[in-house]
PDB file of N, CA and C in Angstrom:
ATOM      1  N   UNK A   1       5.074 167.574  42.290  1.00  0.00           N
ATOM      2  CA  UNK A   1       5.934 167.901  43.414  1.00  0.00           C
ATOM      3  C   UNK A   1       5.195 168.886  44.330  1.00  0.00           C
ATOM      4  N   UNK A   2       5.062 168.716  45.430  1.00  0.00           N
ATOM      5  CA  UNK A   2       4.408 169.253  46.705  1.00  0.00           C
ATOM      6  C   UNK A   2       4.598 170.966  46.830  1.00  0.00           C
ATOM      7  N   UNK A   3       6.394 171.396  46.620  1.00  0.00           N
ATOM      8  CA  UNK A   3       6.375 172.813  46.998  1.00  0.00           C
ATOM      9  C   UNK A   3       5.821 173.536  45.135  1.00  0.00           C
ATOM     10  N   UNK A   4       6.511 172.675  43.926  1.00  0.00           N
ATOM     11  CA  UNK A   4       6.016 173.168  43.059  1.00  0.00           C
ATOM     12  C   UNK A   4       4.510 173.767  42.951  1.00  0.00           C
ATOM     13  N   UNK A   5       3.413 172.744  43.122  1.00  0.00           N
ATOM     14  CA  UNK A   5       2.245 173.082  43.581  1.00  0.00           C
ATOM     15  C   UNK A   5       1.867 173.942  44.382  1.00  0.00           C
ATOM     16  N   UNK A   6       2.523 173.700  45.485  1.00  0.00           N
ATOM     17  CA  UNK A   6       2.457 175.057  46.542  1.00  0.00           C
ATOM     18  C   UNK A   6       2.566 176.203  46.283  1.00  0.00           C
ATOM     19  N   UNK A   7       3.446 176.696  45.520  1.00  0.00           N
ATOM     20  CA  UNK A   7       4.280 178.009  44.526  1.00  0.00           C
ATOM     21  C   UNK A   7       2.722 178.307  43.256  1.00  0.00           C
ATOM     22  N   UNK A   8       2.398 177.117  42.616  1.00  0.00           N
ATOM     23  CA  UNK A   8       1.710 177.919  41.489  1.00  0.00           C
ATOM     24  C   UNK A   8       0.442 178.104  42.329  1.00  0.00           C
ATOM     25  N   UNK A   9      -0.214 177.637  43.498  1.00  0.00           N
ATOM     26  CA  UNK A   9      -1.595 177.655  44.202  1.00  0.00           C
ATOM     27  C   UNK A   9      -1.384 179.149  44.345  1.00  0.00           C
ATOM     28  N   UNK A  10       0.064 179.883  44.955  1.00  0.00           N
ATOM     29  CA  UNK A  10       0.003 180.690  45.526  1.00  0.00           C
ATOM     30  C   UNK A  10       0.035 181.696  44.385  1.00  0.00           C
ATOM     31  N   UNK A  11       0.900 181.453  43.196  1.00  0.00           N
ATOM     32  CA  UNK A  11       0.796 182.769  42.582  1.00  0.00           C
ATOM     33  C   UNK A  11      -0.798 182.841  41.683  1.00  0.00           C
ATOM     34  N   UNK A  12      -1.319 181.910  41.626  1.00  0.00           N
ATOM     35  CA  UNK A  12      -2.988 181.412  41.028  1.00  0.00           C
ATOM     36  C   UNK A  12      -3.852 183.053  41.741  1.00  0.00           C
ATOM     37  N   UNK A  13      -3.519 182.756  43.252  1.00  0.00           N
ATOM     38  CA  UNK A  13      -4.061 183.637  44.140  1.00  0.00           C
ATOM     39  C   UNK A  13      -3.413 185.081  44.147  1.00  0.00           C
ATOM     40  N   UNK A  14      -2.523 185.006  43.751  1.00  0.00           N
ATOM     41  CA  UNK A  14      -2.118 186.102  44.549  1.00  0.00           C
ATOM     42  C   UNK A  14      -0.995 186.669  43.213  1.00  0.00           C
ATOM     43  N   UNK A  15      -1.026 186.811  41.841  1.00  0.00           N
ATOM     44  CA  UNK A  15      -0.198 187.330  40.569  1.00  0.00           C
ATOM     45  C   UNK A  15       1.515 188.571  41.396  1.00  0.00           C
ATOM     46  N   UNK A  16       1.366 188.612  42.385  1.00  0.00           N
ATOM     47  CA  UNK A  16       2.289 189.262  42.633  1.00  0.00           C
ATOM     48  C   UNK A  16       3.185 188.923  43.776  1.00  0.00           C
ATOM     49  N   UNK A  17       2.654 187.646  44.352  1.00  0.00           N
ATOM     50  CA  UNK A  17       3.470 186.764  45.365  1.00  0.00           C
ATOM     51  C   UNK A  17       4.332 186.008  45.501  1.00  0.00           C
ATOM     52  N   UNK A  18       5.042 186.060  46.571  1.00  0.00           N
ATOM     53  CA  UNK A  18       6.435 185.441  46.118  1.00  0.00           C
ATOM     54  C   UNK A  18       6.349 184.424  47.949  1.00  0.00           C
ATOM     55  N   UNK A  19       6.914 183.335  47.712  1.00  0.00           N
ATOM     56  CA  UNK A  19       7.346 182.733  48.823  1.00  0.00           C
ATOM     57  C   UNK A  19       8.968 182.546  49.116  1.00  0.00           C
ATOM     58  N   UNK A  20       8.886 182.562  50.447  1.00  0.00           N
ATOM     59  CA  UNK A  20      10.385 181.921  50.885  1.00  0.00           C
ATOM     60  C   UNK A  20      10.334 181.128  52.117  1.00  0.00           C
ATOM     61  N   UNK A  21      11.259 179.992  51.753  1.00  0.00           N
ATOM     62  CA  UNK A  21      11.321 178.892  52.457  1.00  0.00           C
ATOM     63  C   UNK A  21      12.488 178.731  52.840  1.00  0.00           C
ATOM     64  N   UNK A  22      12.756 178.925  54.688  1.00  0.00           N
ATOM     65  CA  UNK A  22      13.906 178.774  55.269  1.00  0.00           C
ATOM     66  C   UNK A  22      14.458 177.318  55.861  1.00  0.00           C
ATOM     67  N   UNK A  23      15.699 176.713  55.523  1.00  0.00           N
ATOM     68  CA  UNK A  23      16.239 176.012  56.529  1.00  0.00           C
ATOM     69  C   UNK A  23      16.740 175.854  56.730  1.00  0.00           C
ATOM     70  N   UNK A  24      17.344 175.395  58.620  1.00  0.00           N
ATOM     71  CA  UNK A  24      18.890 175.918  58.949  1.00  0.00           C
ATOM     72  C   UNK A  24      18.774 174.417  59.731  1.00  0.00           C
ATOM     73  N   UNK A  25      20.600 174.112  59.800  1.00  0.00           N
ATOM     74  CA  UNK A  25      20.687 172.633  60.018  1.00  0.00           C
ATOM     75  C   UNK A  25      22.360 172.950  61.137  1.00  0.00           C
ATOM     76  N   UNK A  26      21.538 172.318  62.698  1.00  0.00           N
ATOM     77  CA  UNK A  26      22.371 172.646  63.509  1.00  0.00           C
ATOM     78  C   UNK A  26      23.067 171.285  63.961  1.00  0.00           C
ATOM     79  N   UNK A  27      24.465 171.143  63.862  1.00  0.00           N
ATOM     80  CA  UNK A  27      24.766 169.600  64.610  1.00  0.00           C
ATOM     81  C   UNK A  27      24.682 169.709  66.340  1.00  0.00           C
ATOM     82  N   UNK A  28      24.300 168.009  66.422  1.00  0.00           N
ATOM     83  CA  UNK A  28      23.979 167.976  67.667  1.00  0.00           C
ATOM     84  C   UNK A  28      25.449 166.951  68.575  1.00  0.00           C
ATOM     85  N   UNK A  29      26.101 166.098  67.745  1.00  0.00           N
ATOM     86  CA  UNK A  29      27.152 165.802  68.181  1.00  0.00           C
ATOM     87  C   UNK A  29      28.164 165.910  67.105  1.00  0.00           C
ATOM     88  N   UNK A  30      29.978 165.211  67.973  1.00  0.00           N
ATOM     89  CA  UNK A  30      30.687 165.601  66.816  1.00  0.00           C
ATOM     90  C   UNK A  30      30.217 164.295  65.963  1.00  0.00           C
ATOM     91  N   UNK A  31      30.699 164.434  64.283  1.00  0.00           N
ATOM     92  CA  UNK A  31      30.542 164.041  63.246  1.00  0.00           C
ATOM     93  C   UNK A  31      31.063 162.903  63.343  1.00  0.00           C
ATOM     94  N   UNK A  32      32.230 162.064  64.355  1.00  0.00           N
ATOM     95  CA  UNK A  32      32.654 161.084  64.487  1.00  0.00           C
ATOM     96  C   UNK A  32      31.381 160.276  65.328  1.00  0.00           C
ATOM     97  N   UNK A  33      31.235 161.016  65.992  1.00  0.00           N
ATOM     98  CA  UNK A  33      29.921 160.467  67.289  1.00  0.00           C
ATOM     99  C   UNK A  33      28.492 159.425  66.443  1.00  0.00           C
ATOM    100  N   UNK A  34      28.072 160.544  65.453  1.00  0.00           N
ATOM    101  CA  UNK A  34      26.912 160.445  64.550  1.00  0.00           C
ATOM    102  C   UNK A  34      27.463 159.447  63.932  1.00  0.00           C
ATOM    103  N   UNK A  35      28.525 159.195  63.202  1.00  0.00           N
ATOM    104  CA  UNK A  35      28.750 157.816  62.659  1.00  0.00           C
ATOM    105  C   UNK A  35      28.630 156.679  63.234  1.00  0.00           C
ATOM    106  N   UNK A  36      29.402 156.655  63.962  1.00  0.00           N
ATOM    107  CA  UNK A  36      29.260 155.773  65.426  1.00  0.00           C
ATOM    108  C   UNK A  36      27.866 154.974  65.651  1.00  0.00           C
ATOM    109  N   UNK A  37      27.013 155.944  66.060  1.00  0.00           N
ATOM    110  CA  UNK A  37      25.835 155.846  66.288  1.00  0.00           C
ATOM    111  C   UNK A  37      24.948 154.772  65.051  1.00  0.00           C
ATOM    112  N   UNK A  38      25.617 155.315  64.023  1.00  0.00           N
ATOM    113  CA  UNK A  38      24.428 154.898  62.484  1.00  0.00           C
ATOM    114  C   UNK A  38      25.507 153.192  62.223  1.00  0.00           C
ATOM    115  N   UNK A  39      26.804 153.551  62.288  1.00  0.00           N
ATOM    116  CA  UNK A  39      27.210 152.152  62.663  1.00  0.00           C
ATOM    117  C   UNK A  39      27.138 150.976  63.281  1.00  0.00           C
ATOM    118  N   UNK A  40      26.971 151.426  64.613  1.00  0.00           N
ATOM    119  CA  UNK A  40      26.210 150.375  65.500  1.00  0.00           C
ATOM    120  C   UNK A  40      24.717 150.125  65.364  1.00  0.00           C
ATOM    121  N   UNK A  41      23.914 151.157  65.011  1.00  0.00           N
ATOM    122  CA  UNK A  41      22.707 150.280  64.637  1.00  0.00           C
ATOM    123  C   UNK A  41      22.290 149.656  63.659  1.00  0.00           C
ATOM    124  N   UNK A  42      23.100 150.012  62.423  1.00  0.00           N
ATOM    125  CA  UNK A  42      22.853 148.907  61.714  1.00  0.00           C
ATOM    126  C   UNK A  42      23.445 147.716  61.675  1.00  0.00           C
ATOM    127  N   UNK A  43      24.549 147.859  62.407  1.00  0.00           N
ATOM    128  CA  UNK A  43      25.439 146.180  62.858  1.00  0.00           C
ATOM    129  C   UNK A  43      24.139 145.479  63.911  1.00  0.00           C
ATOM    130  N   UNK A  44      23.459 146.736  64.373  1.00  0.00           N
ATOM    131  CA  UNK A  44      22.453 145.555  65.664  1.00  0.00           C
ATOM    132  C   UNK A  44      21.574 145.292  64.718  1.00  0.00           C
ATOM    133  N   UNK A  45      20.757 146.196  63.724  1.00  0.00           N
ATOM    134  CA  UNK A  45      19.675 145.737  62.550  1.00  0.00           C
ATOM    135  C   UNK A  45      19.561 144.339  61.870  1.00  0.00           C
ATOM    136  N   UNK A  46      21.096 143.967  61.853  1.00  0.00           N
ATOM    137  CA  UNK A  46      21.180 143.280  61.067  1.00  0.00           C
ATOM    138  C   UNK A  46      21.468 141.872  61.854  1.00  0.00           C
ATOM    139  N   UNK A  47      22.298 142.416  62.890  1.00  0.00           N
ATOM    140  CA  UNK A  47      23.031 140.933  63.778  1.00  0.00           C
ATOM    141  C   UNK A  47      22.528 141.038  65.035  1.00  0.00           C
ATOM    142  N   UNK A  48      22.108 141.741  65.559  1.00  0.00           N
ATOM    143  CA  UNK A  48      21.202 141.644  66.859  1.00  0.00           C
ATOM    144  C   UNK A  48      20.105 140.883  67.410  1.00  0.00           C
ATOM    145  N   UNK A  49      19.239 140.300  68.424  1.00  0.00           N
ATOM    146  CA  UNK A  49      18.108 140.351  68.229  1.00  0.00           C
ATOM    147  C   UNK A  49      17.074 141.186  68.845  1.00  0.00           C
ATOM    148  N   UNK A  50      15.871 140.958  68.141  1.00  0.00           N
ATOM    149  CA  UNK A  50      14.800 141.655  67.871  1.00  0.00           C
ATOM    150  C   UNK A  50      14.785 142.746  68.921  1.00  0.00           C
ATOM    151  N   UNK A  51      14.964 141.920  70.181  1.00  0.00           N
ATOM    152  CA  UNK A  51      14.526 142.679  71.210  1.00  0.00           C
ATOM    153  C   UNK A  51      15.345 143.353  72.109  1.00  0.00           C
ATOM    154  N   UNK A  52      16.919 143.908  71.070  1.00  0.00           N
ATOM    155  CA  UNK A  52      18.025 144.542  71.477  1.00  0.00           C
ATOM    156  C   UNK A  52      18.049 146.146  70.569  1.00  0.00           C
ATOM    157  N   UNK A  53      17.028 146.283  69.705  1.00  0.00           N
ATOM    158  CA  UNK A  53      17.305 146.933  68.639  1.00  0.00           C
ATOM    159  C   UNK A  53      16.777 148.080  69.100  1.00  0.00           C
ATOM    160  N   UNK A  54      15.822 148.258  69.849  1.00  0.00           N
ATOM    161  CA  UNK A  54      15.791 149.387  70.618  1.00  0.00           C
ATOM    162  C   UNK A  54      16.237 150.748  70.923  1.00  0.00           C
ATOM    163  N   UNK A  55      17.617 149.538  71.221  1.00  0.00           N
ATOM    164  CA  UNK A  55      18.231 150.621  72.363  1.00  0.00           C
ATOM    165  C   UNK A  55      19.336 151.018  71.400  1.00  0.00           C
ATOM    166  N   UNK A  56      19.567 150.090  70.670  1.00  0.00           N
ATOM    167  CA  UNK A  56      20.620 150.904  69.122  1.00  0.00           C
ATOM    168  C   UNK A  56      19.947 151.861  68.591  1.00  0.00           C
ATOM    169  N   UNK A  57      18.626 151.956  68.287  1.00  0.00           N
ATOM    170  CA  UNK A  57      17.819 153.171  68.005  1.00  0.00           C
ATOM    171  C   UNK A  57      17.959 154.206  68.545  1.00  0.00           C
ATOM    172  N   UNK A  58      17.739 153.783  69.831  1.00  0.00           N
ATOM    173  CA  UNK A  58      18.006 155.064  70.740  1.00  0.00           C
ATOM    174  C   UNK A  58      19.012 155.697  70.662  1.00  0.00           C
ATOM    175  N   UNK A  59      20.196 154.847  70.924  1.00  0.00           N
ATOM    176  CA  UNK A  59      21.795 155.645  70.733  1.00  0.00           C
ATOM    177  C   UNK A  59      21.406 156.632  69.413  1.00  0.00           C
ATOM    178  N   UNK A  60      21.210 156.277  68.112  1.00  0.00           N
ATOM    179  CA  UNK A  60      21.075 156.532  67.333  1.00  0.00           C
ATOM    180  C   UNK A  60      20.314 158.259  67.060  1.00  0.00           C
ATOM    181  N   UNK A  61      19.483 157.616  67.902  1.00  0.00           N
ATOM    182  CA  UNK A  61      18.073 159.109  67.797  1.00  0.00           C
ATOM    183  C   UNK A  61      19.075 160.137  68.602  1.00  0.00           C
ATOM    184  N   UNK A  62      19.688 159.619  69.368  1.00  0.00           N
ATOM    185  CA  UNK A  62      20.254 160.581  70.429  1.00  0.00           C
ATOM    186  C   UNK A  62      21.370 161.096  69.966  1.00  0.00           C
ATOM    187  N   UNK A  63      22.045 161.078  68.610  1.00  0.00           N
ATOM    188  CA  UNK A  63      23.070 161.426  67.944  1.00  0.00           C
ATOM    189  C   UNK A  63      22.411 162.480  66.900  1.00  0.00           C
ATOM    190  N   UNK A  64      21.181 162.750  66.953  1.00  0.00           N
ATOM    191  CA  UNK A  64      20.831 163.650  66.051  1.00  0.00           C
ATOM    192  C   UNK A  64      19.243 164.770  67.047  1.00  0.00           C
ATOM    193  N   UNK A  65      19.152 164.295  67.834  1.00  0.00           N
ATOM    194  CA  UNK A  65      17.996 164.656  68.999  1.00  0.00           C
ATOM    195  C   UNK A  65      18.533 164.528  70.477  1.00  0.00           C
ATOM    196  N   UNK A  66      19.121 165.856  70.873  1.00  0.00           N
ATOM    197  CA  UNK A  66      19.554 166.049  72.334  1.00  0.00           C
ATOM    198  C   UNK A  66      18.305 166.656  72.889  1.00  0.00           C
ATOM    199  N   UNK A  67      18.016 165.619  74.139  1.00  0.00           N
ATOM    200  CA  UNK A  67      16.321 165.841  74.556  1.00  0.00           C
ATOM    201  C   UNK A  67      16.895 167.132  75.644  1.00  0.00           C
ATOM    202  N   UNK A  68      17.850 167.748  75.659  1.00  0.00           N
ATOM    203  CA  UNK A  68      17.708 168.855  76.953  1.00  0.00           C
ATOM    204  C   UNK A  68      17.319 170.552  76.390  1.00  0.00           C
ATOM    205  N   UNK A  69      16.221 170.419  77.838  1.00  0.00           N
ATOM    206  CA  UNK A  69      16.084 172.132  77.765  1.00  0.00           C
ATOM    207  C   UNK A  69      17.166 173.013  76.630  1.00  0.00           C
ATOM    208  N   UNK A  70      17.579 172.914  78.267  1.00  0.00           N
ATOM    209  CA  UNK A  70      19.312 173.603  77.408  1.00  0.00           C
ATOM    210  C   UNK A  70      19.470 173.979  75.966  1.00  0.00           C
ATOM    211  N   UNK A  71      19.763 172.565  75.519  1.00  0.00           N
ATOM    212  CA  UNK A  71      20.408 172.272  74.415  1.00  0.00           C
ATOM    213  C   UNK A  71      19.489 172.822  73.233  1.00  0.00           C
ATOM    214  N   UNK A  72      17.683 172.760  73.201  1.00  0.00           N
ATOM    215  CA  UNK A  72      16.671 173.527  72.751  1.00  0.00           C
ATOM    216  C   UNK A  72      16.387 174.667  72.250  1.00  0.00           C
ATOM    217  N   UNK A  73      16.850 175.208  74.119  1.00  0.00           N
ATOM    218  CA  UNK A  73      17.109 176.508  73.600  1.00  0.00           C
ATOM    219  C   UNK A  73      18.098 177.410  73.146  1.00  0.00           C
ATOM    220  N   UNK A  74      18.920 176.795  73.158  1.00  0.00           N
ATOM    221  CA  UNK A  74      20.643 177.522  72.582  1.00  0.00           C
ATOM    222  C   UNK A  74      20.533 177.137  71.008  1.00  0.00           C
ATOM    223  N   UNK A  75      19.885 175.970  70.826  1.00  0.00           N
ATOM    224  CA  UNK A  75      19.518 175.723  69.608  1.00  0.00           C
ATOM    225  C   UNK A  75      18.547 176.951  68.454  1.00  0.00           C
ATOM    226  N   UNK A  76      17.406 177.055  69.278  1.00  0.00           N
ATOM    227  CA  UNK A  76      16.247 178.460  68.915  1.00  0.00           C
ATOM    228  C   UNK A  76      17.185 179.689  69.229  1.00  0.00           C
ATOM    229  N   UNK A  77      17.937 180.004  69.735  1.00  0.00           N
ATOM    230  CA  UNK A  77      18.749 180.990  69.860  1.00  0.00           C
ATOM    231  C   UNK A  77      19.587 181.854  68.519  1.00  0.00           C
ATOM    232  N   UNK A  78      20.494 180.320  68.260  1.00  0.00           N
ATOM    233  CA  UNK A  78      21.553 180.283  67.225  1.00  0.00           C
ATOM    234  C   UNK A  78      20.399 180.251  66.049  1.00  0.00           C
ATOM    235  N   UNK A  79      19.559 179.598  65.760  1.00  0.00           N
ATOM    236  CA  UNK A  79      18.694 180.027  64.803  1.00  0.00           C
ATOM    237  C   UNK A  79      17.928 180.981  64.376  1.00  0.00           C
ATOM    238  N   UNK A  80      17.922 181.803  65.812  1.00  0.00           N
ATOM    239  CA  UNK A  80      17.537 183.113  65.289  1.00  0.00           C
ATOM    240  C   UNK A  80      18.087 184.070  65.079  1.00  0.00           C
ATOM    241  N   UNK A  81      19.440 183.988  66.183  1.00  0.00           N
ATOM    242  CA  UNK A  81      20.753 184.863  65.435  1.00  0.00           C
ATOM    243  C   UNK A  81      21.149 184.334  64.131  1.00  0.00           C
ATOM    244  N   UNK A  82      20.811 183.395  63.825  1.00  0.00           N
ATOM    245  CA  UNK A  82      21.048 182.926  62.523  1.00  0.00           C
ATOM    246  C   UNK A  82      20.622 183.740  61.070  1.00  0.00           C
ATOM    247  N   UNK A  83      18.860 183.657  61.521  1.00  0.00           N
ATOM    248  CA  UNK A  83      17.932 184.285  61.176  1.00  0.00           C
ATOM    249  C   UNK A  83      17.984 185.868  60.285  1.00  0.00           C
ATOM    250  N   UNK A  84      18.235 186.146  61.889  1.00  0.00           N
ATOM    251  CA  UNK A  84      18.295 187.650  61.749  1.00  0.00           C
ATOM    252  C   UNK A  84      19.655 188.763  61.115  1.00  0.00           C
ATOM    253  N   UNK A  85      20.909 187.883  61.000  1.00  0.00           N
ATOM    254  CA  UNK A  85      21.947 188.271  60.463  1.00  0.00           C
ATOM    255  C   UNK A  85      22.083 188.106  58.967  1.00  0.00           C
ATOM    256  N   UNK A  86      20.860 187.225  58.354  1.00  0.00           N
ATOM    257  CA  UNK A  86      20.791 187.095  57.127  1.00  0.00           C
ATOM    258  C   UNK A  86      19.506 187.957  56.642  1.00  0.00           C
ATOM    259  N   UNK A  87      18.926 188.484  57.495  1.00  0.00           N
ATOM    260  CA  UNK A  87      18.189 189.336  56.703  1.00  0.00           C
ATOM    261  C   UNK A  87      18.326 190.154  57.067  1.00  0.00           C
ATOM    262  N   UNK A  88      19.617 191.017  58.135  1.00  0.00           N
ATOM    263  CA  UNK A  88      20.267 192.374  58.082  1.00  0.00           C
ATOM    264  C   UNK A  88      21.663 191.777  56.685  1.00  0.00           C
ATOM    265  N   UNK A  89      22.039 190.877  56.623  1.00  0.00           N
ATOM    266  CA  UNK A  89      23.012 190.874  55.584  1.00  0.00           C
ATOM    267  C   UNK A  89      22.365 191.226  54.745  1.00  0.00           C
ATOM    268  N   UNK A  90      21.266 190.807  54.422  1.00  0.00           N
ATOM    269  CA  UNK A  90      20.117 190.868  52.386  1.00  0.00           C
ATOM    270  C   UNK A  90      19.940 192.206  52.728  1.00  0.00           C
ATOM    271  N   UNK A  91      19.777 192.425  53.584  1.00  0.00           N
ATOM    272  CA  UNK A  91      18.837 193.828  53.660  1.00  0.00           C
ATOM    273  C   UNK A  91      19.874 195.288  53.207  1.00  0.00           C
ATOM    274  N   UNK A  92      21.185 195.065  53.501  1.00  0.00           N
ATOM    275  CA  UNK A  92      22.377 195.870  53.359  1.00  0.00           C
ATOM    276  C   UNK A  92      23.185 195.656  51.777  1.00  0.00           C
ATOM    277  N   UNK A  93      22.771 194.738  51.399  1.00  0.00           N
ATOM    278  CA  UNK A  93      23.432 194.392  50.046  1.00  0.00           C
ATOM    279  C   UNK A  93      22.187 195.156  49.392  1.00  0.00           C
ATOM    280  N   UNK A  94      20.506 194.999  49.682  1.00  0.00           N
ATOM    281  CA  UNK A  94      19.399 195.405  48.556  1.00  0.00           C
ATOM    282  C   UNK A  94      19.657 196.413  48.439  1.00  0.00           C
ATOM    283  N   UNK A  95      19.926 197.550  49.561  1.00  0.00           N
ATOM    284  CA  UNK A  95      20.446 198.631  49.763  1.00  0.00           C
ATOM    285  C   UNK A  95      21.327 199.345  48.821  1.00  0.00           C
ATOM    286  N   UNK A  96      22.402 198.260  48.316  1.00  0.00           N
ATOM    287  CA  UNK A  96      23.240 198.778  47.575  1.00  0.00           C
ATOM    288  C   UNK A  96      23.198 198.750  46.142  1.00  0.00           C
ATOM    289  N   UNK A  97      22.372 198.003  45.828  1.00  0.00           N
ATOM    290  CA  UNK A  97      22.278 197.654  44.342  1.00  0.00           C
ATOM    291  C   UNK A  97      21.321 199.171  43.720  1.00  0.00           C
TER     292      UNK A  97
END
């Protein structure tokens, strides 16, 4: 396994190292939308032709990938207020122990 390996390379090197691996998962439409989306393309996958499937993709991509500025950066935003409220939260609990 890839991070297992990753973990013993690092403590190999380094007997007192520790890693952490963050990830944060933001929706991009509502949850009815995203279905929608994965519904119709596989109804076109399957019953469409070839050269319609495209654009069911697309709907698709676009239910989980909003191509705007905007939307980018409000995204990097919330992830870093995200970020940063969890390691003033850890940081206030280490505090207390």
């Amino acid at each position: 396994d890839f991070y297992t390996q990753l973990f013993q390379l690092n403590r190999k090197q380094n007997k007192s190292a520790s890693a952490l691996i963050v990830t944060q998962e933001f929706g991009t439409v509502p949850p009815i939308m995203v279905a929608r989306a994965l519904i119709l393309e596989n109804m076109a996958y399957n019953h469409s032709p070839l050269e319609d499937r495209g654009w069911w993709s697309q709907l698709t991509r676009d239910a989980f990938y909003v191509r705007s500025t905007k939307w980018k950066n409000s995204i990097l935003n919330r992830g870093l207020t995200a970020w940063m409220q969890a390691i003033k939260r850890s940081s206030s609990h280490h505090s207390l122990e």
